[in-house]
Each structure stands twice: as structure tokens, then as C-alpha cells.
Amino acid sequence: MAQDVPTGRSNPTDLGFGVDVGGSGVKGAVVDLNTGSLVGDRIKILTPQPSTPEAVAQTVAQIVERAGWSGPVGVTLPSVVTGGVARTAANIDRSWIGTDARALFTRALGTPEVSVLNDADAAGLAEDRFGAAKDTDGVVVLLTFGTGIGSAVLHNGDLLPNTEFGHMEVDGKEAEHRAASSVKERHDLSYKQWAKEVSRVLVRFENLLWPDLFIAGGGISRKHEKWIPLLTNRTPVVPAELRNAAGIVGAAYAAKTGLTP
Ligand code: BGC
């Protein structure tokens, strides 16, 4: 593992704070960085509409204040993030594109220790350190199946940020237009029909990346027993373990370790 978390018994210095900004909700919590588990309640506020940078920053500040937290804060966005700047915006207001998110949150929170990263990258980090891939070396690919498909690629614990494999064209269609869980809902597909599309996407990804393990995240991973056994690709696929806490945990971890993609 490239970046070690503090080890030993929990103490206040082993705590972090993560906020996961999604299209419908902004969720935050204190995280125990020895175990990757949430400490106390997860605070959720509906994503403001329109979800402009200023409005979301105020919501994040409200969550941090409600938790009584001071210290480093990690924030995820459904965006490509380079050097703290959002480069894309999926399911949040387009005015995020080009916004210096790190500077914005630093101002809103009054703390300089802010890390901002892509939502799937945060989930991938969390699963790699604390969840489904904690005992796996080599190349691990986490995919979040939701409104779109988010991706995170790790090699021996090191994150290759902003991979965006959900937008790769697979047989004439973007992967996320084929196999996001929103596609299953929209077209009322059975698990069998949808798993066929997921397999097709996974085969393309594995032929290009040769991962040792795929981790399937997103809400639909809760029903993994209904579809993971139907997949026909060759690389093992396991469900994410941290579920809807993964983004929060990964964000807190990134902030604590100063990870800035
Ligand atoms: C976005 C990614 C994001 C994923 C999950 C995709 O549409 O391009 O940046 O990680 O959705 O929210």
C-alpha cells in the first residue's frame, strides 16, 4: 500500500471527515481511519437545486458544522478533478466545470486542509484500504453502477485518478448508456438482460486493463446475489463492502493523507 493509514488503537487523531456530493444528496460523517467505519451518524442534506458550486459549498459547510468537526475535510464530486479543479459535471450543475473546488471549499469551511476528488475514485480508495480489496494486490478496478458508471483503477494501492471508463464506447454505445443501473430501471430490464450488458462492458474493460479483481459498487451492489453470478466475463467480480459509506470514507482518507489528484 502506497499510503499507510495510522495504525493502532483509535484516538482522535485517527479520525477524518468525508463528504460525498451526489446528484440527489450530500452526505458526510466522521470516519475512523483505522477501520474505515463511520463514527456517529451520517448527516444527509438534499442536494440544493440548482446544484451550483456556491450552494453545494454552503451545504457541505452546514454538514461539517452540524457534526462539530474541525480539521481536514475530503469532498467527492461526480466530476473529473485535477489539481482541485472540477473539469466535468455529471448530475450536478454545469457551472462546476472549471470551478476551483478546493479553493471554494477551503473558503466555505475556513480550513486549508481540503481534498477534492472524483466520487468513484474515493470509493475505490476506500474499498482498497478497508473493504473488498484490502487483501488484494495487483490491479483492482472498482465500478459504481448508478445513474452513470464511475470507475477507479488502483495498482498495489496506488490510485490512477479520473479514469472515466463509464464513457468508453463499447460496441457503438457508451458503457454507462449500456450498463448503468439507471438503464436497467429505465428499460425495465430483468437482471438477466442487464447482466448481459454488464458482462459485455466488463469484457471490454478486462481486455484493455487485465485487472486482478473487479469490485461492483453503487446501490445495485446491495442485490449482488441477483446478478453477479450471471456475469460471464473472466475476471472475478465481488460486491463493494462499504456500500453507501465508501465515498465518505475515501474522501476522509484522501484528506487525511493529503491526496490531491
Ligand atoms: C461521471 C464520473 C462519475 C460517475 C459516477 C459519470 O457519469 O463521468 O465522473 O464518477 O458518473 O457518479
Short mmCIF file of C-alpha atoms and ligand atoms in Angstrom, two decimals:
data_model
loop_
_atom_site.label_atom_id
_atom_site.label_comp_id
_atom_site.label_asym_id
_atom_site.label_seq_id
_atom_site.Cartn_x
_atom_site.Cartn_y
_atom_site.Cartn_z
CA MET A 1 0.00 0.00 0.00
CA ALA A 2 1.50 3.30 -1.02
CA GLN A 3 -0.17 5.41 1.63
CA ASP A 4 -0.49 3.95 5.06
CA VAL A 5 -3.27 4.89 7.41
CA PRO A 6 -2.39 5.37 11.05
CA THR A 7 -2.38 2.05 12.85
CA GLY A 8 -3.07 1.07 16.41
CA ARG A 9 -5.91 1.96 18.72
CA SER A 10 -8.38 4.64 17.65
CA ASN A 11 -7.70 8.05 19.03
CA PRO A 12 -8.97 11.44 17.90
CA THR A 13 -6.00 11.96 15.59
CA ASP A 14 -7.04 8.86 13.65
CA LEU A 15 -10.34 10.45 12.74
CA GLY A 16 -11.17 12.19 9.49
CA PHE A 17 -14.18 13.77 7.87
CA GLY A 18 -15.60 12.96 4.44
CA VAL A 19 -18.42 14.46 2.40
CA ASP A 20 -19.90 12.73 -0.63
CA VAL A 21 -21.64 15.09 -3.05
CA GLY A 22 -24.17 13.31 -5.25
CA GLY A 23 -26.92 14.38 -7.62
CA SER A 24 -29.65 13.89 -5.01
CA GLY A 25 -27.93 14.05 -1.60
CA VAL A 26 -24.87 15.47 0.13
CA LYS A 27 -23.71 13.09 2.87
CA GLY A 28 -20.99 13.49 5.45
CA ALA A 29 -19.63 11.79 8.55
CA VAL A 30 -16.68 11.44 10.86
CA VAL A 31 -14.59 8.41 9.83
CA ASP A 32 -12.36 6.17 11.93
CA LEU A 33 -9.31 5.83 9.68
CA ASN A 34 -8.06 2.74 11.48
CA THR A 35 -11.09 0.74 10.49
CA GLY A 36 -12.75 2.70 7.69
CA SER A 37 -16.01 2.82 9.61
CA LEU A 38 -18.26 5.79 10.28
CA VAL A 39 -18.24 7.29 13.76
CA GLY A 40 -21.66 8.56 14.79
CA ASP A 41 -24.42 9.47 12.41
CA ARG A 42 -24.18 10.05 8.71
CA ILE A 43 -25.58 13.53 8.07
CA LYS A 44 -27.53 13.89 4.85
CA ILE A 45 -28.93 17.05 3.26
CA LEU A 46 -30.70 17.06 -0.10
CA THR A 47 -28.52 18.45 -2.87
CA PRO A 48 -29.57 22.07 -3.43
CA GLN A 49 -31.25 22.77 -6.77
CA PRO A 50 -29.72 24.20 -8.83
CA SER A 51 -26.61 22.47 -7.55
CA THR A 52 -24.27 25.38 -8.18
CA PRO A 53 -20.81 25.45 -6.60
CA GLU A 54 -21.79 28.17 -4.07
CA ALA A 55 -24.98 26.37 -3.00
CA VAL A 56 -23.24 23.00 -2.63
CA ALA A 57 -20.34 24.58 -0.71
CA GLN A 58 -22.84 26.05 1.78
CA THR A 59 -24.45 22.62 2.19
CA VAL A 60 -21.07 20.99 2.80
CA ALA A 61 -20.25 23.70 5.37
CA GLN A 62 -23.60 23.06 7.10
CA ILE A 63 -22.85 19.33 7.38
CA VAL A 64 -19.36 19.92 8.77
CA GLU A 65 -20.72 22.42 11.27
CA ARG A 66 -23.58 20.15 12.32
CA ALA A 67 -21.04 17.39 13.03
CA GLY A 68 -18.96 19.82 15.11
CA TRP A 69 -15.88 18.85 13.07
CA SER A 70 -12.70 20.86 12.71
CA GLY A 71 -9.71 19.53 10.80
CA PRO A 72 -9.08 18.09 7.33
CA VAL A 73 -12.14 17.53 5.14
CA GLY A 74 -12.35 15.40 1.99
CA VAL A 75 -15.08 16.08 -0.55
CA THR A 76 -16.13 13.95 -3.53
CA LEU A 77 -17.70 15.30 -6.70
CA PRO A 78 -19.25 13.42 -9.64
CA SER A 79 -16.60 15.15 -11.75
CA VAL A 80 -13.13 14.74 -13.10
CA VAL A 81 -10.97 16.69 -10.65
CA THR A 82 -7.43 17.77 -11.45
CA GLY A 83 -5.43 19.98 -9.12
CA GLY A 84 -8.59 20.68 -7.11
CA VAL A 85 -10.43 21.99 -10.19
CA ALA A 86 -13.62 20.28 -11.46
CA ARG A 87 -13.27 19.55 -15.16
CA THR A 88 -16.59 17.83 -15.86
CA ALA A 89 -20.00 17.73 -14.18
CA ALA A 90 -22.26 14.66 -14.22
CA ASN A 91 -25.60 15.06 -12.44
CA ILE A 92 -24.61 18.37 -10.90
CA ASP A 93 -24.83 21.90 -12.26
CA ARG A 94 -22.69 22.51 -15.32
CA SER A 95 -21.25 25.65 -13.73
CA TRP A 96 -18.94 23.31 -11.78
CA ILE A 97 -16.86 22.89 -14.92
CA GLY A 98 -13.71 24.97 -14.42
CA THR A 99 -14.52 25.74 -10.77
CA ASP A 100 -11.60 25.62 -8.36
CA ALA A 101 -13.45 23.34 -5.96
CA ARG A 102 -10.61 23.12 -3.47
CA ALA A 103 -10.39 26.91 -3.15
CA LEU A 104 -14.18 27.14 -2.89
CA PHE A 105 -14.47 24.56 -0.08
CA THR A 106 -11.43 26.00 1.67
CA ARG A 107 -13.21 29.37 1.83
CA ALA A 108 -16.59 27.91 2.80
CA LEU A 109 -15.12 25.66 5.52
CA GLY A 110 -12.44 28.00 6.76
CA THR A 111 -9.85 25.21 6.70
CA PRO A 112 -6.91 24.88 4.31
CA GLU A 113 -6.81 21.08 4.63
CA VAL A 114 -9.33 20.20 1.93
CA SER A 115 -9.02 17.41 -0.64
CA VAL A 116 -11.44 17.15 -3.55
CA LEU A 117 -11.65 14.04 -5.68
CA ASN A 118 -13.90 12.11 -8.05
CA ASP A 119 -16.65 10.11 -6.31
CA ALA A 120 -15.69 6.74 -7.81
CA ASP A 121 -12.00 7.35 -7.05
CA ALA A 122 -12.94 7.97 -3.40
CA ALA A 123 -14.97 4.75 -3.31
CA GLY A 124 -12.10 2.85 -4.91
CA LEU A 125 -9.62 4.12 -2.33
CA ALA A 126 -11.97 3.16 0.50
CA GLU A 127 -12.61 -0.35 -0.84
CA ASP A 128 -8.89 -0.83 -1.44
CA ARG A 129 -7.84 0.24 2.07
CA PHE A 130 -10.73 -1.05 4.12
CA GLY A 131 -13.17 -3.09 2.04
CA ALA A 132 -13.46 -5.65 -0.74
CA ALA A 133 -9.85 -5.26 -1.99
CA LYS A 134 -7.99 -4.89 1.28
CA ASP A 135 -6.29 -8.24 0.78
CA THR A 136 -5.78 -7.93 -2.97
CA ASP A 137 -2.59 -6.70 -4.60
CA GLY A 138 -2.21 -6.01 -8.29
CA VAL A 139 -4.71 -4.15 -10.42
CA VAL A 140 -8.12 -3.52 -8.89
CA VAL A 141 -10.93 -1.85 -10.81
CA LEU A 142 -13.96 -0.55 -8.94
CA LEU A 143 -17.05 0.33 -10.92
CA THR A 144 -20.02 2.14 -9.43
CA PHE A 145 -23.30 1.29 -11.12
CA GLY A 146 -25.79 4.10 -10.64
CA THR A 147 -27.12 6.91 -12.80
CA GLY A 148 -23.87 6.53 -14.72
CA ILE A 149 -20.85 4.24 -14.29
CA GLY A 150 -17.96 5.58 -12.23
CA SER A 151 -14.55 3.93 -12.33
CA ALA A 152 -11.47 3.75 -10.12
CA VAL A 153 -8.25 1.96 -11.03
CA LEU A 154 -5.69 1.04 -8.37
CA HIS A 155 -2.38 -0.72 -8.67
CA ASN A 156 -0.96 -2.09 -5.41
CA GLY A 157 -2.97 0.58 -3.62
CA ASP A 158 -1.96 3.49 -5.84
CA LEU A 159 -4.84 5.28 -7.50
CA LEU A 160 -4.73 6.26 -11.15
CA PRO A 161 -7.24 9.15 -10.84
CA ASN A 162 -10.02 10.27 -13.17
CA THR A 163 -10.26 7.20 -15.38
CA GLU A 164 -13.88 7.77 -16.57
CA PHE A 165 -14.29 4.30 -18.10
CA GLY A 166 -18.06 4.69 -17.95
CA HIS A 167 -17.75 6.83 -21.04
CA MET A 168 -15.78 4.29 -23.05
CA GLU A 169 -17.60 3.26 -26.21
CA VAL A 170 -18.48 -0.42 -26.16
CA ASP A 171 -19.99 -1.83 -29.36
CA GLY A 172 -21.23 1.56 -30.51
CA LYS A 173 -22.59 2.86 -27.19
CA GLU A 174 -21.07 4.47 -24.11
CA ALA A 175 -20.57 1.86 -21.39
CA GLU A 176 -22.80 3.77 -18.97
CA HIS A 177 -25.58 4.01 -21.56
CA ARG A 178 -25.48 0.22 -21.79
CA ALA A 179 -24.94 -0.94 -18.25
CA ALA A 180 -25.56 1.76 -15.60
CA SER A 181 -28.25 0.61 -13.18
CA SER A 182 -30.39 3.54 -14.39
CA VAL A 183 -30.56 1.76 -17.78
CA LYS A 184 -31.99 -1.33 -16.10
CA GLU A 185 -34.67 0.80 -14.45
CA ARG A 186 -35.45 2.94 -17.48
CA HIS A 187 -35.94 -0.03 -19.79
CA ASP A 188 -37.37 -2.31 -17.13
CA LEU A 189 -34.69 -4.95 -17.87
CA SER A 190 -34.55 -8.22 -15.94
CA TYR A 191 -31.34 -8.96 -14.01
CA LYS A 192 -30.52 -11.50 -16.69
CA GLN A 193 -30.88 -8.97 -19.52
CA TRP A 194 -28.96 -6.31 -17.64
CA ALA A 195 -26.17 -8.71 -16.57
CA LYS A 196 -25.58 -9.48 -20.25
CA GLU A 197 -24.85 -5.79 -20.88
CA VAL A 198 -22.66 -5.56 -17.76
CA SER A 199 -20.70 -8.62 -18.95
CA ARG A 200 -20.17 -7.02 -22.33
CA VAL A 201 -18.77 -3.89 -20.69
CA LEU A 202 -16.59 -5.87 -18.26
CA VAL A 203 -15.11 -7.97 -21.07
CA ARG A 204 -14.08 -4.81 -22.89
CA PHE A 205 -12.56 -3.33 -19.74
CA GLU A 206 -10.71 -6.52 -18.78
CA ASN A 207 -9.29 -6.93 -22.28
CA LEU A 208 -7.77 -3.46 -22.01
CA LEU A 209 -6.76 -3.39 -18.32
CA TRP A 210 -6.24 -7.02 -17.28
CA PRO A 211 -7.32 -6.39 -13.68
CA ASP A 212 -6.95 -8.97 -10.91
CA LEU A 213 -10.28 -8.00 -9.43
CA PHE A 214 -13.41 -6.03 -10.24
CA ILE A 215 -15.40 -4.51 -7.40
CA ALA A 216 -19.03 -3.74 -8.15
CA GLY A 217 -20.33 -0.72 -6.25
CA GLY A 218 -23.35 1.54 -6.37
CA GLY A 219 -26.82 0.93 -4.92
CA ILE A 220 -27.45 -2.17 -7.05
CA SER A 221 -24.45 -3.94 -5.47
CA ARG A 222 -26.71 -4.48 -2.44
CA LYS A 223 -28.61 -7.02 -4.59
CA HIS A 224 -25.38 -8.57 -5.89
CA GLU A 225 -26.58 -12.14 -5.46
CA LYS A 226 -29.18 -11.50 -8.17
CA TRP A 227 -26.73 -10.53 -10.90
CA ILE A 228 -23.03 -11.07 -10.10
CA PRO A 229 -23.44 -14.88 -10.52
CA LEU A 230 -24.89 -14.24 -14.02
CA LEU A 231 -21.80 -12.39 -15.29
CA THR A 232 -19.80 -14.20 -17.96
CA ASN A 233 -16.52 -12.21 -18.03
CA ARG A 234 -13.34 -13.91 -16.81
CA THR A 235 -12.05 -11.61 -14.02
CA PRO A 236 -13.55 -12.23 -10.55
CA VAL A 237 -16.22 -9.69 -9.57
CA VAL A 238 -17.00 -9.06 -5.91
CA PRO A 239 -19.53 -6.68 -4.38
CA ALA A 240 -18.33 -3.50 -2.67
CA GLU A 241 -18.30 -3.87 1.10
CA LEU A 242 -18.56 -0.31 2.35
CA ARG A 243 -21.80 0.32 0.46
CA ASN A 244 -23.02 3.90 0.64
CA ALA A 245 -20.25 4.89 3.07
CA ALA A 246 -17.45 4.28 0.54
CA GLY A 247 -17.38 7.83 -0.87
CA ILE A 248 -17.35 9.38 2.60
CA VAL A 249 -14.60 7.04 3.84
CA GLY A 250 -12.44 7.53 0.74
CA ALA A 251 -12.82 11.31 0.92
CA ALA A 252 -11.83 11.37 4.60
CA TYR A 253 -8.85 9.15 3.83
CA ALA A 254 -7.73 11.38 0.94
CA ALA A 255 -7.91 14.49 3.14
CA LYS A 256 -6.02 12.88 5.98
CA THR A 257 -3.27 11.62 3.73
CA GLY A 258 -3.15 14.84 1.69
CA LEU A 259 -4.03 13.01 -1.51
CA THR A 260 -4.80 15.52 -4.25
CA PRO A 261 -5.44 14.11 -7.68
C1 BGC B 1 -19.03 10.65 -14.39
C2 BGC B 1 -17.96 10.24 -13.40
C3 BGC B 1 -18.59 9.79 -12.10
C4 BGC B 1 -19.67 8.75 -12.36
C5 BGC B 1 -20.42 8.36 -11.09
C6 BGC B 1 -20.02 9.51 -14.57
O1 BGC B 1 -21.02 9.90 -15.48
O2 BGC B 1 -18.46 11.00 -15.64
O3 BGC B 1 -17.07 11.31 -13.15
O4 BGC B 1 -17.61 9.24 -11.27
O5 BGC B 1 -20.62 9.20 -13.31
O6 BGC B 1 -21.02 9.47 -10.47
#
